[in-house]
Amino acid sequence: MADPDATIDWSYSNAQLYASCPRSLFFRFCQRTGTEIAESTDDDILHGNSQSAGSIIGSAIHHAVADHIQRWVQNERTGLRQTQSTAESYIREAVSQSSESESLDLDSLSNTSDTHIETFFKTVWPSLRSQRYILHEQTRSFDVSGNTVWVRPDLCVRESSPEEQTADTFVTYDWKSRQPSTFEDQSLQLCVYALWANKIFEPDVKRISPRIVFTQNGRIMRQDVSVEDLTQLESRISTQSTEWNPPDQRSRFPTEATHEKCSTCAYLSSCDDGQKQMSTE
């Protein structure tokens, strides 16, 4: 069990777990380790540390693109082929350590990640490289009415305006190698990034642009946010943080067991209700 004095901090992934099934957030809290806040991605939290093909591909792309950006920032040699090679090395290591290695096709995984990264370089990177770098792949926290909130943007930049008299836009990017599941609220995720950017970097909400990049086809999802949107989100964060804490009783986190949810839940092995649901269908 986690430290009895510990609390559940607010994050997009924790809010999504709670919305899908409150009990899954409780299990996530109980099973976490001291390093997970800094190292876990949203996909890790929402889907568990899965070694499925999709999870390996997504992690490989994130790892390789982050390495590419770090090299670019440091003026080191980098490019398409080196980034693909980094992803391929990640995939080989992940497959070798996976308990599902016999069912994973190494060539297929590498080819898929190569295609995603090539699309990224052709459709997304040309515009990114001309923008002013701020940070990438860093876990950051900020405060909302005394509650700690966590974010982990894949890249943040200042985008220059074509009109010289218009100030630069603060842009956050999040890479997605797959389409969102039924239980994922992409709009909420983008709004959380905007709230963080507004509190830490840019007081003018109109100059904040949170974006999601789908690496499969290079499509970019943008979202306009308003002061009202951020005010509503702050209220939600305060309310949910109060509901979640202190997380000292499992009964405060009821199950919402359905076959669809339980079949993909990363915490099924810990959940009696979920196991009963799966055994009855």
Coordinates of C-alpha atoms in Angstrom, one line a residue:
M1 CA 0.0 0.0 0.0
A2 CA 1.2 3.5 -0.7
D3 CA 2.3 6.0 2.0
P4 CA -0.8 6.6 4.2
D5 CA -0.1 10.4 4.1
A6 CA 0.2 10.4 0.3
T7 CA -2.4 12.0 -1.9
I8 CA -3.5 11.5 -5.5
D9 CA -2.3 14.4 -7.5
W10 CA -4.4 15.6 -10.5
S11 CA -3.3 14.8 -14.0
Y12 CA -5.1 14.2 -17.3
S13 CA -4.4 10.5 -17.2
N14 CA -5.6 10.2 -13.6
A15 CA -8.8 12.1 -14.5
Q16 CA -9.3 9.7 -17.4
L17 CA -8.8 6.7 -15.3
Y18 CA -11.4 8.0 -12.8
A19 CA -13.9 8.8 -15.5
S20 CA -13.6 5.3 -17.0
C21 CA -13.7 3.5 -13.6
P22 CA -12.9 5.1 -10.2
R23 CA -11.5 1.9 -8.9
S24 CA -8.8 1.8 -11.5
L25 CA -7.5 5.1 -10.2
F26 CA -7.4 3.6 -6.7
F27 CA -5.4 0.6 -7.9
R28 CA -3.1 2.9 -9.8
F29 CA -2.4 4.9 -6.6
C30 CA -1.8 1.8 -4.6
Q31 CA 0.6 0.2 -7.1
R32 CA 2.7 3.2 -8.0
T33 CA 6.4 3.5 -7.1
G34 CA 8.4 6.5 -6.2
T35 CA 9.8 7.0 -9.8
E36 CA 6.5 6.7 -11.7
I37 CA 5.4 10.3 -11.6
A38 CA 8.6 11.4 -13.4
E39 CA 8.8 8.4 -15.8
S40 CA 5.2 7.4 -16.7
T41 CA 3.6 8.6 -19.9
D42 CA -0.2 9.0 -20.2
D43 CA -0.3 5.8 -22.2
D44 CA 1.5 3.9 -19.4
I45 CA -1.0 5.1 -16.9
L46 CA -4.1 4.6 -19.0
H47 CA -3.2 1.3 -20.5
G48 CA -0.6 0.0 -18.1
N49 CA 3.0 -0.8 -18.9
S50 CA 1.7 -3.0 -21.8
Q51 CA 4.1 -4.7 -24.2
S52 CA 1.5 -5.0 -26.9
A53 CA 2.5 -4.2 -30.4
G54 CA 0.7 -0.8 -30.3
S55 CA 2.3 0.2 -27.0
I56 CA 5.8 -0.8 -28.2
I57 CA 5.4 1.2 -31.4
G58 CA 4.1 4.3 -29.5
S59 CA 6.9 4.2 -27.0
A60 CA 9.6 3.6 -29.7
I61 CA 8.3 6.7 -31.6
H62 CA 8.3 8.9 -28.6
H63 CA 11.7 7.8 -27.5
A64 CA 13.2 8.2 -31.0
V65 CA 11.6 11.6 -31.7
A66 CA 12.7 12.9 -28.2
D67 CA 16.3 11.7 -29.0
H68 CA 16.2 13.5 -32.4
I69 CA 15.0 16.7 -30.8
Q70 CA 17.7 16.6 -28.1
R71 CA 20.3 16.1 -30.8
W72 CA 18.9 19.0 -32.8
V73 CA 18.9 21.3 -29.8
Q74 CA 22.5 20.4 -29.1
N75 CA 23.5 20.9 -32.8
E76 CA 24.5 17.2 -33.1
R77 CA 24.1 15.1 -36.1
T78 CA 20.6 13.7 -36.6
G79 CA 18.0 13.0 -39.2
L80 CA 15.4 10.6 -40.5
R81 CA 17.5 7.5 -40.8
Q82 CA 19.2 8.0 -37.4
T83 CA 15.8 8.5 -35.8
Q84 CA 14.4 5.4 -37.4
S85 CA 17.4 3.4 -36.2
T86 CA 16.9 4.7 -32.7
A87 CA 13.3 3.5 -32.8
E88 CA 14.3 0.1 -34.2
S89 CA 16.9 -0.4 -31.4
Y90 CA 14.2 0.4 -28.9
I91 CA 11.8 -2.1 -30.4
R92 CA 14.4 -4.9 -30.5
E93 CA 15.1 -4.3 -26.8
A94 CA 11.4 -4.2 -25.9
V95 CA 10.6 -7.3 -27.8
S96 CA 13.5 -9.2 -26.2
Q97 CA 12.2 -8.4 -22.8
S98 CA 8.6 -8.9 -23.4
S99 CA 6.7 -11.9 -22.1
E100 CA 4.8 -11.8 -25.4
S101 CA 7.9 -11.9 -27.6
E102 CA 6.8 -15.0 -29.5
S103 CA 3.6 -13.3 -30.7
L104 CA 5.4 -10.0 -31.7
D105 CA 6.7 -9.6 -35.3
L106 CA 9.9 -7.6 -35.0
D107 CA 10.0 -6.7 -38.7
S108 CA 6.4 -5.5 -38.7
L109 CA 6.9 -3.4 -35.7
S110 CA 10.0 -1.8 -37.1
N111 CA 8.4 -1.1 -40.5
T112 CA 5.4 0.5 -38.9
S113 CA 7.5 2.8 -36.7
D114 CA 9.7 3.6 -39.7
T115 CA 6.6 4.7 -41.6
H116 CA 5.3 6.9 -38.8
I117 CA 8.7 8.6 -38.3
E118 CA 9.1 9.2 -42.1
T119 CA 5.6 10.8 -42.1
F120 CA 6.7 12.9 -39.1
F121 CA 9.8 14.1 -40.9
K122 CA 8.0 14.9 -44.1
T123 CA 4.8 16.6 -42.8
V124 CA 5.6 17.9 -39.3
W125 CA 9.3 18.5 -38.7
P126 CA 9.9 21.1 -41.5
S127 CA 7.7 23.6 -39.7
L128 CA 8.8 22.6 -36.2
R129 CA 12.5 23.2 -36.9
S130 CA 11.8 26.9 -37.7
Q131 CA 10.1 27.5 -34.3
R132 CA 11.9 28.6 -31.1
Y133 CA 12.5 25.6 -28.9
I134 CA 11.4 25.8 -25.2
L135 CA 11.5 22.2 -23.8
H136 CA 10.6 18.6 -24.7
E137 CA 9.7 15.4 -22.8
Q138 CA 9.8 17.0 -19.4
T139 CA 7.4 16.2 -16.5
R140 CA 6.3 19.4 -14.9
S141 CA 4.0 20.3 -12.1
F142 CA 2.0 23.4 -11.2
D143 CA -0.5 24.5 -8.6
V144 CA -4.2 24.9 -8.8
S145 CA -5.8 26.1 -5.5
G146 CA -3.3 24.2 -3.5
N147 CA -3.6 21.0 -5.6
T148 CA -0.6 19.6 -7.5
V149 CA -1.2 19.1 -11.2
W150 CA 1.2 17.2 -13.5
V151 CA 1.8 17.5 -17.3
R152 CA 4.3 16.0 -19.7
P153 CA 4.3 17.7 -23.1
D154 CA 6.2 16.1 -25.9
L155 CA 7.4 19.5 -27.2
C156 CA 6.9 23.2 -26.4
V157 CA 7.9 26.0 -28.8
R158 CA 7.3 29.6 -29.6
E159 CA 5.8 29.9 -33.0
S160 CA 6.5 33.1 -34.9
S161 CA 3.7 35.0 -36.4
P162 CA 3.8 36.0 -40.1
E163 CA 2.6 39.4 -39.0
E164 CA 5.5 41.2 -37.3
Q165 CA 3.3 43.1 -34.9
T166 CA 1.7 40.0 -33.6
A167 CA 3.4 38.3 -30.6
D168 CA 4.6 34.7 -30.8
T169 CA 2.3 31.9 -29.9
F170 CA 3.2 29.4 -27.2
V171 CA 2.6 25.9 -28.7
T172 CA 2.4 22.6 -26.9
Y173 CA 2.7 19.3 -28.9
D174 CA 1.7 15.8 -28.0
W175 CA 2.5 12.9 -30.3
K176 CA -0.1 10.2 -30.9
S177 CA 0.8 7.0 -32.8
R178 CA -2.8 5.7 -32.6
Q179 CA -6.3 7.0 -32.6
P180 CA -7.8 7.7 -29.2
S181 CA -9.9 5.1 -27.5
T182 CA -13.5 5.5 -26.5
F183 CA -12.6 6.6 -23.0
E184 CA -10.0 9.2 -23.9
D185 CA -10.9 12.9 -24.0
Q186 CA -8.4 14.6 -26.3
S187 CA -10.1 18.0 -25.7
L188 CA -9.4 17.7 -22.0
Q189 CA -5.8 16.8 -22.5
L190 CA -5.2 19.9 -24.7
C191 CA -7.0 22.1 -22.2
V192 CA -4.7 20.9 -19.4
Y193 CA -1.6 21.8 -21.4
A194 CA -3.1 25.2 -22.1
L195 CA -3.8 25.8 -18.4
W196 CA -0.2 24.9 -17.5
A197 CA 1.2 27.1 -20.3
N198 CA -1.0 30.0 -19.1
K199 CA 0.2 29.7 -15.5
I200 CA 3.9 29.3 -16.3
F201 CA 4.7 30.8 -19.7
E202 CA 2.0 32.8 -21.3
P203 CA -0.6 35.0 -19.5
D204 CA -2.5 35.8 -22.7
V205 CA -4.7 32.8 -23.4
K206 CA -5.2 33.9 -27.0
R207 CA -1.5 33.3 -27.6
I208 CA -1.6 29.6 -26.5
S209 CA -2.1 26.8 -29.0
P210 CA -2.2 23.2 -27.7
R211 CA -1.9 20.6 -30.4
I212 CA -1.9 16.9 -31.0
V213 CA 0.1 15.3 -33.9
F214 CA -1.0 12.0 -35.2
T215 CA 2.2 10.4 -36.5
Q216 CA 0.4 7.9 -38.7
N217 CA -0.7 10.5 -41.2
G218 CA 0.8 13.8 -39.9
R219 CA -2.6 15.3 -39.0
I220 CA -2.5 18.1 -36.5
M221 CA -5.4 18.6 -34.1
R222 CA -5.6 22.2 -32.8
Q223 CA -7.8 23.5 -30.1
D224 CA -8.7 27.1 -29.2
V225 CA -9.1 27.7 -25.5
S226 CA -10.7 30.6 -23.6
V227 CA -10.4 32.0 -20.1
E228 CA -13.8 30.4 -19.4
D229 CA -12.4 27.0 -20.4
L230 CA -9.5 27.3 -18.1
T231 CA -11.6 28.6 -15.2
Q232 CA -13.9 25.6 -15.6
L233 CA -11.0 23.2 -15.7
E234 CA -9.5 24.7 -12.5
S235 CA -12.9 24.2 -10.8
R236 CA -12.9 20.5 -12.0
I237 CA -9.4 20.0 -10.7
S238 CA -10.3 21.4 -7.3
T239 CA -13.5 19.3 -7.1
Q240 CA -11.9 16.0 -8.2
S241 CA -8.9 16.5 -6.0
T242 CA -11.2 16.8 -3.0
E243 CA -13.2 13.7 -4.1
W244 CA -10.0 11.6 -4.4
N245 CA -8.3 12.6 -1.2
P246 CA -7.5 11.2 1.2
P247 CA -7.4 7.9 -0.8
D248 CA -7.7 5.8 2.4
Q249 CA -10.8 3.7 1.5
R250 CA -11.4 1.5 -1.5
S251 CA -15.1 2.1 -1.1
R252 CA -14.6 5.7 -2.1
F253 CA -13.6 4.5 -5.6
P254 CA -16.5 2.3 -6.8
T255 CA -16.2 0.0 -9.8
E256 CA -17.9 0.6 -13.1
A257 CA -17.3 -2.9 -14.5
T258 CA -18.3 -3.6 -18.1
H259 CA -16.8 -6.1 -20.4
E260 CA -15.4 -3.4 -22.7
K261 CA -13.7 -1.6 -20.0
C262 CA -12.4 -4.6 -18.0
S263 CA -11.0 -6.4 -21.0
T264 CA -8.5 -3.6 -21.6
C265 CA -8.0 -2.5 -18.0
A266 CA -4.3 -2.6 -16.8
Y267 CA -5.5 -3.3 -13.2
L268 CA -7.8 -6.2 -13.9
S269 CA -5.6 -8.7 -12.0
S270 CA -6.2 -6.6 -8.8
C271 CA -9.9 -6.2 -9.2
D272 CA -12.4 -8.8 -8.0
D273 CA -15.4 -7.0 -9.6
G274 CA -13.6 -6.8 -12.9
Q275 CA -12.6 -10.5 -12.9
K276 CA -16.2 -11.5 -12.0
Q277 CA -17.5 -9.3 -14.9
M278 CA -15.1 -11.0 -17.3
S279 CA -16.0 -14.5 -16.1
T280 CA -19.7 -14.0 -16.7
E281 CA -19.4 -13.1 -20.4

